[in-house]
Amino acid sequence: MKKTIVNLCRLVLATVFILSGFVKAVDPIGTQYKIEDYLQAMNLGAWLPDAGALILSVVISATEFCIGIFLLFAIRRRLCSHLAVIIMALMTPLTLWLALTNPISDCGCFGDAVVLTNWQTFWKNVVLLAAAIVVMKWPTKMVRFVSESNQWIVVNYSLIFTLVISAWSLYDRPQFDFRPYHVGTDLRTGWMQMMEGQESPYADFFIERMDNGEDITEEVLNNEGYTFLLVAPYLEQADDSQLDLINQVYEYAQEYDYPFYGLTASGEKAINLWRDLTGADYPFCQTDGTTLKTVIRSNPGLILLKDGVVIQKWSHNLLPNEQELEKPLEESTLGKMPDDTVGKRIVRILLWFVLPLMLLTIADRLWAWTKWIRRHKKLISYINKKEVKMRKKIVAGNWKMNMNLQDGIALAKELNETLKAEKPNCGVVICTPFIHLASIAQFLDQNIIGLGAENCADKEKGAFTGEVSAEMVKSTGAQYVILGHSERREYYKETPEILKEKVLLAQKNDLKVIFCIGESLEEREAGKQNEVVKAELEGSVFNLSEEDFRKIVIAYEPIWAIGTGKTATAEQAEEIHAYIRSIIAEKYGQAVADDTTILYGGSCKASNAPELFAKPDIDGGLIGGASLKAADFKGIIDAFK
Ligand code: 13P
C-alpha cells in the first residue's frame, strides 16, 4: 500500500516537473519575460539584467525537467525527493501570495501551454507539496526503471536534451508555439470576432501608422494575398546581424508587390536610427510592445500572412536566403504553410528522446533480470547438487549496556521457555553483559540458544584492571563473543590492530566470534562503504587461516542504521552483503564465501526482518533494541519460519 502511494505520488510529480520544465525549455524567452514580470511585481526589476533572466530561465527549465526525469526513473532518489520538497516549499507560499495579491495574472508554471488561474496554481502546488513530502519520507520505495550502474546515461542524455532544446528554441523560435499567433492562426477572423465584441486574445493587437496615427489593422489583415510583417518589439535591442537578409526580403517584397510593414513599439528616434543603420525604407507602424513579444520570440523576426493567416515565421537567424527568394511566393514553398505539424514535432521528440530512453530501460531491465536468473539458477543448481551445505542462519541479540542481573535473567528465562516450546528455524544467540553470563549459562538450553559476551580483552591476563579476558568469558559457559562493534570502535577507540588481537585470543579460547563491520553515514554518502568494510576485514580477520576464518560470523552493521530507526533497505543491504561475500571469495575462495554467515544489524525489527532475510546473501541479523523484549526478538526469529 505504502509502495503504491509513494510510486503514484512520484509519477504525478515526475509528470508535472517534466511537463513544466519542457514547456519552459521550448520557450526560454517567454520564461525570461515571466521571470522579469515576477521581479517587477516584487519591485526587484532592476536587480537582474535581461541576460541574467535568460540564463535563469534556462537553468530553471533544465532543473525542473531533470528532476522530473530523475523521479520518473528513480535516480538519486533521496536527493531528488528532497529537491522536489524544497522547490514546492518555496513555490507554494509564493503562489499563495500571487493568489492573494494578484500582481501577475498567470503564474507561467507551464509557459503558455496550460494557463491556470492563481488560485488553481496555489492548490496545484499544495497537492504537489504533499506528494513530494510522501516521496521524501520513503524515497527508497520508488521502483527503479534503470539500474544504478546505467543511470548516468539517463542523467547526461536528459540534461543535454533539455539544453539543446533551449538553445535551438533560442536560435530559431519556440519548437512548440502555444501562443495565439502560431503558424496557422487566422488573425483576420480572430480580430474580427474581437471587433464584434466576442472574447478574444487580440484585444491589444493593433497596427497604427507612425505618420498620422491611423489604425490600419483592418487594412493589413484584410489584404488579399501575401503580407510581410517585420516584428521588432524594441528596435533599440534588436539584433542587427542579419540586416542584409532583411533588406533582401524587403526588396523581394517590392519586386513582387507584397506589402511589407515594420511593426515596433519603439518611438520615432529609434526608428530613424534603425533606418540610418540599415538603409530601410519600409514603413514602420506602432504596435503594443508586449503583444509584439508574444507574436514572435525573436527581435527582429519576420512573419508572412496570407489572407490574414499566419503561414510562416522566421527568427532573424533563419531568414529566407537568396535562392529561396528567386520565385514569387505563389510558386515557391515559402508561400505555403510548412507541413511541419505539431504532430510531426511530437513524433520527432518521441524518436529523439523517449524512444532511446525506453530502449535503454528495456535493455537495462532485461540485463538486471538475466543477472538475477543466472544467480538463482546457480544457487538452485548448487543446492540440488548438494555442492554446498547451506550456511547457518542466525538471529543474535546484542543487549548492549541494558538489563540489570534480575531483569536479564528473567528475559533469558522467558526466551528459553518460548523457544523450547516452539523450536526456531535458525540458530539463536544472545550476547549479554559479562555479569549475566555465568547465571544465564546455568539454565539456558544452549542447544537452542547460544550464549555470548559483547566484548573481551586484547590481553591474555594480568594487571589490566576492569578487563575481562576471553578465557574468563569461556569459563562462564558462553560460546560466542561480539568483536569490532562500531560502538566499541568509536567510544573505546578499538583499532583494527587491537581487534586483531581480540579475535586471535577469542579463537584461542574456543569462542565463536561475531565480527562487526560497517560504514558511517558520511562514508556511505561519499560512496565509500565497500572500501570501508573491505579495510575492516583486512585489518582484523583476513590474517586468519582458512580454517580459522570459517569459524567467524560476520555482522554488517551500517553505523547510520544502528538505533536510529533507519534501516538499510533490503536492496542496499543485499548489495553490500554480496560485495562482502565476493571479497571473502577473493581471499579464501568461493566455497568459504558460500559457507560464511553474514548477518545484518541496524534497526532490524519483526516488520522488516522477513524482507531483509529473504535476500540471498543476508543470513540473519544482529539485533540491538529489539532483542530486549522476548516477544520482539521472537518476532524476528519467526522471519525464518
Ligand atoms: P539496533 O538494532 O538497536 O539498531 O542495534 C543494532 C546493533 O548495534 C546490534 O549490534
mmCIF file with all atom_site columns, C-alpha atoms in Angstrom, residues 269-435:
data_model
loop_
_atom_site.group_PDB
_atom_site.id
_atom_site.type_symbol
_atom_site.label_atom_id
_atom_site.label_alt_id
_atom_site.label_comp_id
_atom_site.label_asym_id
_atom_site.label_entity_id
_atom_site.label_seq_id
_atom_site.pdbx_PDB_ins_code
_atom_site.Cartn_x
_atom_site.Cartn_y
_atom_site.Cartn_z
_atom_site.occupancy
_atom_site.B_iso_or_equiv
_atom_site.pdbx_formal_charge
_atom_site.auth_seq_id
_atom_site.auth_comp_id
_atom_site.auth_asym_id
_atom_site.auth_atom_id
_atom_site.pdbx_PDB_model_num
ATOM 1   C CA . LYS A 1 269 ? 14.074 58.278  -32.635 1.00 0.00 ? 269 LYS A CA 1
ATOM 2   C CA . ALA A 1 270 ? 14.785 54.540  -32.557 1.00 0.00 ? 270 ALA A CA 1
ATOM 3   C CA . ILE A 1 271 ? 13.097 54.055  -35.919 1.00 0.00 ? 271 ILE A CA 1
ATOM 4   C CA . ASN A 1 272 ? 15.211 56.783  -37.510 1.00 0.00 ? 272 ASN A CA 1
ATOM 5   C CA . LEU A 1 273 ? 18.344 55.270  -36.042 1.00 0.00 ? 273 LEU A CA 1
ATOM 6   C CA . TRP A 1 274 ? 17.338 51.870  -37.450 1.00 0.00 ? 274 TRP A CA 1
ATOM 7   C CA . ARG A 1 275 ? 16.706 53.489  -40.853 1.00 0.00 ? 275 ARG A CA 1
ATOM 8   C CA . ASP A 1 276 ? 20.150 55.117  -40.785 1.00 0.00 ? 276 ASP A CA 1
ATOM 9   C CA . LEU A 1 277 ? 21.751 51.868  -39.770 1.00 0.00 ? 277 LEU A CA 1
ATOM 10  C CA . THR A 1 278 ? 20.013 49.622  -42.243 1.00 0.00 ? 278 THR A CA 1
ATOM 11  C CA . GLY A 1 279 ? 19.007 51.906  -45.049 1.00 0.00 ? 279 GLY A CA 1
ATOM 12  C CA . ALA A 1 280 ? 15.494 50.520  -44.574 1.00 0.00 ? 280 ALA A CA 1
ATOM 13  C CA . ASP A 1 281 ? 12.702 52.401  -46.275 1.00 0.00 ? 281 ASP A CA 1
ATOM 14  C CA . TYR A 1 282 ? 9.792  50.108  -45.439 1.00 0.00 ? 282 TYR A CA 1
ATOM 15  C CA . PRO A 1 283 ? 7.032  51.810  -43.470 1.00 0.00 ? 283 PRO A CA 1
ATOM 16  C CA . PHE A 1 284 ? 7.069  51.398  -39.693 1.00 0.00 ? 284 PHE A CA 1
ATOM 17  C CA . CYS A 1 285 ? 3.890  51.042  -37.691 1.00 0.00 ? 285 CYS A CA 1
ATOM 18  C CA . GLN A 1 286 ? 3.275  51.266  -33.983 1.00 0.00 ? 286 GLN A CA 1
ATOM 19  C CA . THR A 1 287 ? 2.073  48.230  -32.030 1.00 0.00 ? 287 THR A CA 1
ATOM 20  C CA . ASP A 1 288 ? 1.849  47.280  -28.365 1.00 0.00 ? 288 ASP A CA 1
ATOM 21  C CA . GLY A 1 289 ? 5.287  46.043  -27.176 1.00 0.00 ? 289 GLY A CA 1
ATOM 22  C CA . THR A 1 290 ? 4.019  43.182  -25.030 1.00 0.00 ? 290 THR A CA 1
ATOM 23  C CA . THR A 1 291 ? 1.838  41.975  -27.907 1.00 0.00 ? 291 THR A CA 1
ATOM 24  C CA . LEU A 1 292 ? 4.807  42.028  -30.273 1.00 0.00 ? 292 LEU A CA 1
ATOM 25  C CA . LYS A 1 293 ? 6.862  39.979  -27.798 1.00 0.00 ? 293 LYS A CA 1
ATOM 26  C CA . THR A 1 294 ? 4.040  37.448  -27.885 1.00 0.00 ? 294 THR A CA 1
ATOM 27  C CA . VAL A 1 295 ? 3.747  37.464  -31.679 1.00 0.00 ? 295 VAL A CA 1
ATOM 28  C CA . ILE A 1 296 ? 7.283  36.200  -32.284 1.00 0.00 ? 296 ILE A CA 1
ATOM 29  C CA . ARG A 1 297 ? 10.098 35.321  -29.864 1.00 0.00 ? 297 ARG A CA 1
ATOM 30  C CA . SER A 1 298 ? 12.755 36.985  -31.947 1.00 0.00 ? 298 SER A CA 1
ATOM 31  C CA . ASN A 1 299 ? 13.791 40.598  -32.093 1.00 0.00 ? 299 ASN A CA 1
ATOM 32  C CA . PRO A 1 300 ? 13.551 41.130  -35.006 1.00 0.00 ? 300 PRO A CA 1
ATOM 33  C CA . GLY A 1 301 ? 11.519 38.302  -36.519 1.00 0.00 ? 301 GLY A CA 1
ATOM 34  C CA . LEU A 1 302 ? 9.627  38.030  -39.753 1.00 0.00 ? 302 LEU A CA 1
ATOM 35  C CA . ILE A 1 303 ? 6.046  36.914  -40.324 1.00 0.00 ? 303 ILE A CA 1
ATOM 36  C CA . LEU A 1 304 ? 4.278  36.116  -43.551 1.00 0.00 ? 304 LEU A CA 1
ATOM 37  C CA . LEU A 1 305 ? 0.490  36.454  -43.692 1.00 0.00 ? 305 LEU A CA 1
ATOM 38  C CA . LYS A 1 306 ? -1.670 35.094  -46.460 1.00 0.00 ? 306 LYS A CA 1
ATOM 39  C CA . ASP A 1 307 ? -5.241 36.361  -46.476 1.00 0.00 ? 307 ASP A CA 1
ATOM 40  C CA . GLY A 1 308 ? -4.830 37.281  -42.822 1.00 0.00 ? 308 GLY A CA 1
ATOM 41  C CA . VAL A 1 309 ? -3.497 33.838  -41.832 1.00 0.00 ? 309 VAL A CA 1
ATOM 42  C CA . VAL A 1 310 ? -0.014 33.400  -40.342 1.00 0.00 ? 310 VAL A CA 1
ATOM 43  C CA . ILE A 1 311 ? 1.663  30.971  -42.749 1.00 0.00 ? 311 ILE A CA 1
ATOM 44  C CA . GLN A 1 312 ? 5.362  31.450  -41.973 1.00 0.00 ? 312 GLN A CA 1
ATOM 45  C CA . LYS A 1 313 ? 7.501  32.749  -39.119 1.00 0.00 ? 313 LYS A CA 1
ATOM 46  C CA . TRP A 1 314 ? 11.273 33.226  -39.220 1.00 0.00 ? 314 TRP A CA 1
ATOM 47  C CA . SER A 1 315 ? 13.678 34.235  -36.495 1.00 0.00 ? 315 SER A CA 1
ATOM 48  C CA . HIS A 1 316 ? 16.400 36.685  -37.550 1.00 0.00 ? 316 HIS A CA 1
ATOM 49  C CA . ASN A 1 317 ? 18.852 33.777  -37.523 1.00 0.00 ? 317 ASN A CA 1
ATOM 50  C CA . LEU A 1 318 ? 16.928 31.738  -40.092 1.00 0.00 ? 318 LEU A CA 1
ATOM 51  C CA . LEU A 1 319 ? 15.553 34.244  -42.569 1.00 0.00 ? 319 LEU A CA 1
ATOM 52  C CA . PRO A 1 320 ? 14.889 33.035  -46.147 1.00 0.00 ? 320 PRO A CA 1
ATOM 53  C CA . ASN A 1 321 ? 18.043 33.167  -48.265 1.00 0.00 ? 321 ASN A CA 1
ATOM 54  C CA . GLU A 1 322 ? 18.720 34.364  -51.789 1.00 0.00 ? 322 GLU A CA 1
ATOM 55  C CA . GLN A 1 323 ? 17.855 31.078  -53.544 1.00 0.00 ? 323 GLN A CA 1
ATOM 56  C CA . GLU A 1 324 ? 14.568 30.802  -51.699 1.00 0.00 ? 324 GLU A CA 1
ATOM 57  C CA . LEU A 1 325 ? 13.651 34.297  -52.845 1.00 0.00 ? 325 LEU A CA 1
ATOM 58  C CA . GLU A 1 326 ? 14.092 33.620  -56.537 1.00 0.00 ? 326 GLU A CA 1
ATOM 59  C CA . LYS A 1 327 ? 10.465 32.830  -57.364 1.00 0.00 ? 327 LYS A CA 1
ATOM 60  C CA . PRO A 1 328 ? 7.256  34.678  -56.435 1.00 0.00 ? 328 PRO A CA 1
ATOM 61  C CA . LEU A 1 329 ? 5.591  33.327  -53.292 1.00 0.00 ? 329 LEU A CA 1
ATOM 62  C CA . GLU A 1 330 ? 2.725  31.830  -55.298 1.00 0.00 ? 330 GLU A CA 1
ATOM 63  C CA . GLU A 1 331 ? 5.214  29.461  -56.932 1.00 0.00 ? 331 GLU A CA 1
ATOM 64  C CA . SER A 1 332 ? 7.600  28.808  -54.069 1.00 0.00 ? 332 SER A CA 1
ATOM 65  C CA . THR A 1 333 ? 7.465  26.726  -50.903 1.00 0.00 ? 333 THR A CA 1
ATOM 66  C CA . LEU A 1 334 ? 7.937  29.933  -48.913 1.00 0.00 ? 334 LEU A CA 1
ATOM 67  C CA . GLY A 1 335 ? 4.402  30.926  -49.818 1.00 0.00 ? 335 GLY A CA 1
ATOM 68  C CA . LYS A 1 336 ? 2.894  27.724  -48.420 1.00 0.00 ? 336 LYS A CA 1
ATOM 69  C CA . MET A 1 337 ? 2.276  26.796  -44.842 1.00 0.00 ? 337 MET A CA 1
ATOM 70  C CA . PRO A 1 338 ? 5.037  24.314  -43.824 1.00 0.00 ? 338 PRO A CA 1
ATOM 71  C CA . ASP A 1 339 ? 3.691  20.822  -43.304 1.00 0.00 ? 339 ASP A CA 1
ATOM 72  C CA . ASP A 1 340 ? 5.727  20.637  -40.099 1.00 0.00 ? 340 ASP A CA 1
ATOM 73  C CA . THR A 1 341 ? 2.705  19.995  -37.909 1.00 0.00 ? 341 THR A CA 1
ATOM 74  C CA . VAL A 1 342 ? 2.637  19.762  -34.108 1.00 0.00 ? 342 VAL A CA 1
ATOM 75  C CA . GLY A 1 343 ? 2.048  16.019  -34.514 1.00 0.00 ? 343 GLY A CA 1
ATOM 76  C CA . LYS A 1 344 ? 5.235  15.655  -36.525 1.00 0.00 ? 344 LYS A CA 1
ATOM 77  C CA . ARG A 1 345 ? 7.208  17.609  -33.989 1.00 0.00 ? 345 ARG A CA 1
ATOM 78  C CA . ILE A 1 346 ? 5.881  15.450  -31.173 1.00 0.00 ? 346 ILE A CA 1
ATOM 79  C CA . VAL A 1 347 ? 6.916  12.343  -33.118 1.00 0.00 ? 347 VAL A CA 1
ATOM 80  C CA . ARG A 1 348 ? 10.378 13.857  -33.508 1.00 0.00 ? 348 ARG A CA 1
ATOM 81  C CA . ILE A 1 349 ? 10.661 14.356  -29.741 1.00 0.00 ? 349 ILE A CA 1
ATOM 82  C CA . LEU A 1 350 ? 9.442  10.799  -29.185 1.00 0.00 ? 350 LEU A CA 1
ATOM 83  C CA . LEU A 1 351 ? 12.032 9.457   -31.604 1.00 0.00 ? 351 LEU A CA 1
ATOM 84  C CA . TRP A 1 352 ? 14.902 11.507  -30.275 1.00 0.00 ? 352 TRP A CA 1
ATOM 85  C CA . PHE A 1 353 ? 14.226 11.384  -26.574 1.00 0.00 ? 353 PHE A CA 1
ATOM 86  C CA . VAL A 1 354 ? 11.532 8.992   -25.428 1.00 0.00 ? 354 VAL A CA 1
ATOM 87  C CA . LEU A 1 355 ? 12.423 6.062   -27.690 1.00 0.00 ? 355 LEU A CA 1
ATOM 88  C CA . PRO A 1 356 ? 16.147 5.896   -26.814 1.00 0.00 ? 356 PRO A CA 1
ATOM 89  C CA . LEU A 1 357 ? 15.341 6.061   -23.101 1.00 0.00 ? 357 LEU A CA 1
ATOM 90  C CA . MET A 1 358 ? 12.645 3.413   -23.477 1.00 0.00 ? 358 MET A CA 1
ATOM 91  C CA . LEU A 1 359 ? 15.076 1.124   -25.281 1.00 0.00 ? 359 LEU A CA 1
ATOM 92  C CA . LEU A 1 360 ? 17.666 1.772   -22.596 1.00 0.00 ? 360 LEU A CA 1
ATOM 93  C CA . THR A 1 361 ? 15.155 0.899   -19.868 1.00 0.00 ? 361 THR A CA 1
ATOM 94  C CA . ILE A 1 362 ? 14.122 -2.320  -21.608 1.00 0.00 ? 362 ILE A CA 1
ATOM 95  C CA . ALA A 1 363 ? 17.751 -3.348  -22.170 1.00 0.00 ? 363 ALA A CA 1
ATOM 96  C CA . ASP A 1 364 ? 18.668 -2.454  -18.591 1.00 0.00 ? 364 ASP A CA 1
ATOM 97  C CA . ARG A 1 365 ? 15.743 -4.332  -17.058 1.00 0.00 ? 365 ARG A CA 1
ATOM 98  C CA . LEU A 1 366 ? 16.450 -7.375  -19.229 1.00 0.00 ? 366 LEU A CA 1
ATOM 99  C CA . TRP A 1 367 ? 20.062 -7.267  -18.138 1.00 0.00 ? 367 TRP A CA 1
ATOM 100 C CA . ALA A 1 368 ? 19.080 -6.998  -14.457 1.00 0.00 ? 368 ALA A CA 1
ATOM 101 C CA . TRP A 1 369 ? 16.589 -9.822  -14.892 1.00 0.00 ? 369 TRP A CA 1
ATOM 102 C CA . THR A 1 370 ? 19.045 -12.187 -16.603 1.00 0.00 ? 370 THR A CA 1
ATOM 103 C CA . LYS A 1 371 ? 21.588 -11.396 -13.894 1.00 0.00 ? 371 LYS A CA 1
ATOM 104 C CA . TRP A 1 372 ? 19.028 -12.336 -11.257 1.00 0.00 ? 372 TRP A CA 1
ATOM 105 C CA . ILE A 1 373 ? 18.066 -15.535 -13.105 1.00 0.00 ? 373 ILE A CA 1
ATOM 106 C CA . ARG A 1 374 ? 21.703 -16.538 -13.523 1.00 0.00 ? 374 ARG A CA 1
ATOM 107 C CA . ARG A 1 375 ? 22.349 -16.058 -9.826  1.00 0.00 ? 375 ARG A CA 1
ATOM 108 C CA . HIS A 1 376 ? 19.311 -18.001 -8.775  1.00 0.00 ? 376 HIS A CA 1
ATOM 109 C CA . LYS A 1 377 ? 19.978 -20.782 -11.225 1.00 0.00 ? 377 LYS A CA 1
ATOM 110 C CA . LYS A 1 378 ? 23.478 -21.112 -9.849  1.00 0.00 ? 378 LYS A CA 1
ATOM 111 C CA . LEU A 1 379 ? 22.164 -21.207 -6.316  1.00 0.00 ? 379 LEU A CA 1
ATOM 112 C CA . ILE A 1 380 ? 19.493 -23.767 -7.156  1.00 0.00 ? 380 ILE A CA 1
ATOM 113 C CA . SER A 1 381 ? 21.952 -25.970 -9.012  1.00 0.00 ? 381 SER A CA 1
ATOM 114 C CA . TYR A 1 382 ? 24.345 -25.771 -6.042  1.00 0.00 ? 382 TYR A CA 1
ATOM 115 C CA . ILE A 1 383 ? 21.592 -26.802 -3.687  1.00 0.00 ? 383 ILE A CA 1
ATOM 116 C CA . ASN A 1 384 ? 20.389 -29.574 -5.978  1.00 0.00 ? 384 ASN A CA 1
ATOM 117 C CA . LYS A 1 385 ? 23.851 -30.994 -6.438  1.00 0.00 ? 385 LYS A CA 1
ATOM 118 C CA . LYS A 1 386 ? 24.439 -30.549 -2.692  1.00 0.00 ? 386 LYS A CA 1
ATOM 119 C CA . GLU A 1 387 ? 27.703 -28.917 -3.650  1.00 0.00 ? 387 GLU A CA 1
ATOM 120 C CA . VAL A 1 388 ? 27.363 -26.606 -0.720  1.00 0.00 ? 388 VAL A CA 1
ATOM 121 C CA . LYS A 1 389 ? 25.906 -27.130 2.630   1.00 0.00 ? 389 LYS A CA 1
ATOM 122 C CA . MET A 1 390 ? 23.522 -24.301 3.351   1.00 0.00 ? 390 MET A CA 1
ATOM 123 C CA . ARG A 1 391 ? 25.287 -21.821 5.563   1.00 0.00 ? 391 ARG A CA 1
ATOM 124 C CA . LYS A 1 392 ? 23.944 -21.306 9.009   1.00 0.00 ? 392 LYS A CA 1
ATOM 125 C CA . LYS A 1 393 ? 21.164 -18.784 9.570   1.00 0.00 ? 393 LYS A CA 1
ATOM 126 C CA . ILE A 1 394 ? 21.452 -16.923 12.868  1.00 0.00 ? 394 ILE A CA 1
ATOM 127 C CA . VAL A 1 395 ? 19.489 -14.362 14.794  1.00 0.00 ? 395 VAL A CA 1
ATOM 128 C CA . ALA A 1 396 ? 21.711 -12.928 17.535  1.00 0.00 ? 396 ALA A CA 1
ATOM 129 C CA . GLY A 1 397 ? 20.735 -10.440 20.220  1.00 0.00 ? 397 GLY A CA 1
ATOM 130 C CA . ASN A 1 398 ? 23.125 -7.793  21.469  1.00 0.00 ? 398 ASN A CA 1
ATOM 131 C CA . TRP A 1 399 ? 21.795 -6.466  24.743  1.00 0.00 ? 399 TRP A CA 1
ATOM 132 C CA . LYS A 1 400 ? 24.476 -3.741  24.918  1.00 0.00 ? 400 LYS A CA 1
ATOM 133 C CA . MET A 1 401 ? 24.522 -1.980  28.360  1.00 0.00 ? 401 MET A CA 1
ATOM 134 C CA . ASN A 1 402 ? 20.934 -2.814  29.244  1.00 0.00 ? 402 ASN A CA 1
ATOM 135 C CA . MET A 1 403 ? 19.236 -5.059  31.837  1.00 0.00 ? 403 MET A CA 1
ATOM 136 C CA . ASN A 1 404 ? 20.284 -5.490  35.446  1.00 0.00 ? 404 ASN A CA 1
ATOM 137 C CA . LEU A 1 405 ? 21.024 -9.031  36.570  1.00 0.00 ? 405 LEU A CA 1
ATOM 138 C CA . GLN A 1 406 ? 17.458 -9.847  37.655  1.00 0.00 ? 406 GLN A CA 1
ATOM 139 C CA . ASP A 1 407 ? 15.820 -8.426  34.519  1.00 0.00 ? 407 ASP A CA 1
ATOM 140 C CA . GLY A 1 408 ? 18.394 -10.103 32.296  1.00 0.00 ? 408 GLY A CA 1
ATOM 141 C CA . ILE A 1 409 ? 17.823 -13.490 33.910  1.00 0.00 ? 409 ILE A CA 1
ATOM 142 C CA . ALA A 1 410 ? 14.065 -13.057 33.552  1.00 0.00 ? 410 ALA A CA 1
ATOM 143 C CA . LEU A 1 411 ? 14.401 -12.198 29.862  1.00 0.00 ? 411 LEU A CA 1
ATOM 144 C CA . ALA A 1 412 ? 16.732 -15.125 29.177  1.00 0.00 ? 412 ALA A CA 1
ATOM 145 C CA . LYS A 1 413 ? 14.351 -17.488 31.015  1.00 0.00 ? 413 LYS A CA 1
ATOM 146 C CA . GLU A 1 414 ? 11.367 -16.259 29.051  1.00 0.00 ? 414 GLU A CA 1
ATOM 147 C CA . LEU A 1 415 ? 13.225 -16.733 25.772  1.00 0.00 ? 415 LEU A CA 1
ATOM 148 C CA . ASN A 1 416 ? 14.440 -20.143 26.842  1.00 0.00 ? 416 ASN A CA 1
ATOM 149 C CA . GLU A 1 417 ? 10.909 -21.302 27.617  1.00 0.00 ? 417 GLU A CA 1
ATOM 150 C CA . THR A 1 418 ? 9.420  -19.781 24.459  1.00 0.00 ? 418 THR A CA 1
ATOM 151 C CA . LEU A 1 419 ? 11.977 -21.327 22.107  1.00 0.00 ? 419 LEU A CA 1
ATOM 152 C CA . LYS A 1 420 ? 11.904 -24.689 23.841  1.00 0.00 ? 420 LYS A CA 1
ATOM 153 C CA . ALA A 1 421 ? 8.170  -24.770 23.264  1.00 0.00 ? 421 ALA A CA 1
ATOM 154 C CA . GLU A 1 422 ? 8.437  -23.657 19.669  1.00 0.00 ? 422 GLU A CA 1
ATOM 155 C CA . LYS A 1 423 ? 11.764 -24.621 18.103  1.00 0.00 ? 423 LYS A CA 1
ATOM 156 C CA . PRO A 1 424 ? 13.310 -21.881 15.942  1.00 0.00 ? 424 PRO A CA 1
ATOM 157 C CA . ASN A 1 425 ? 14.210 -22.470 12.298  1.00 0.00 ? 425 ASN A CA 1
ATOM 158 C CA . CYS A 1 426 ? 17.581 -20.779 12.731  1.00 0.00 ? 426 CYS A CA 1
ATOM 159 C CA . GLY A 1 427 ? 20.424 -20.517 15.190  1.00 0.00 ? 427 GLY A CA 1
ATOM 160 C CA . VAL A 1 428 ? 19.663 -18.126 18.067  1.00 0.00 ? 428 VAL A CA 1
ATOM 161 C CA . VAL A 1 429 ? 22.304 -16.401 20.195  1.00 0.00 ? 429 VAL A CA 1
ATOM 162 C CA . ILE A 1 430 ? 22.044 -13.868 22.985  1.00 0.00 ? 430 ILE A CA 1
ATOM 163 C CA . CYS A 1 431 ? 25.058 -11.720 23.805  1.00 0.00 ? 431 CYS A CA 1
ATOM 164 C CA . THR A 1 432 ? 24.774 -10.195 27.256  1.00 0.00 ? 432 THR A CA 1
ATOM 165 C CA . PRO A 1 433 ? 26.850 -8.013  29.597  1.00 0.00 ? 433 PRO A CA 1
ATOM 166 C CA . PHE A 1 434 ? 29.598 -10.011 31.354  1.00 0.00 ? 434 PHE A CA 1
ATOM 167 C CA . ILE A 1 435 ? 27.830 -10.062 34.695  1.00 0.00 ? 435 ILE A CA 1
#
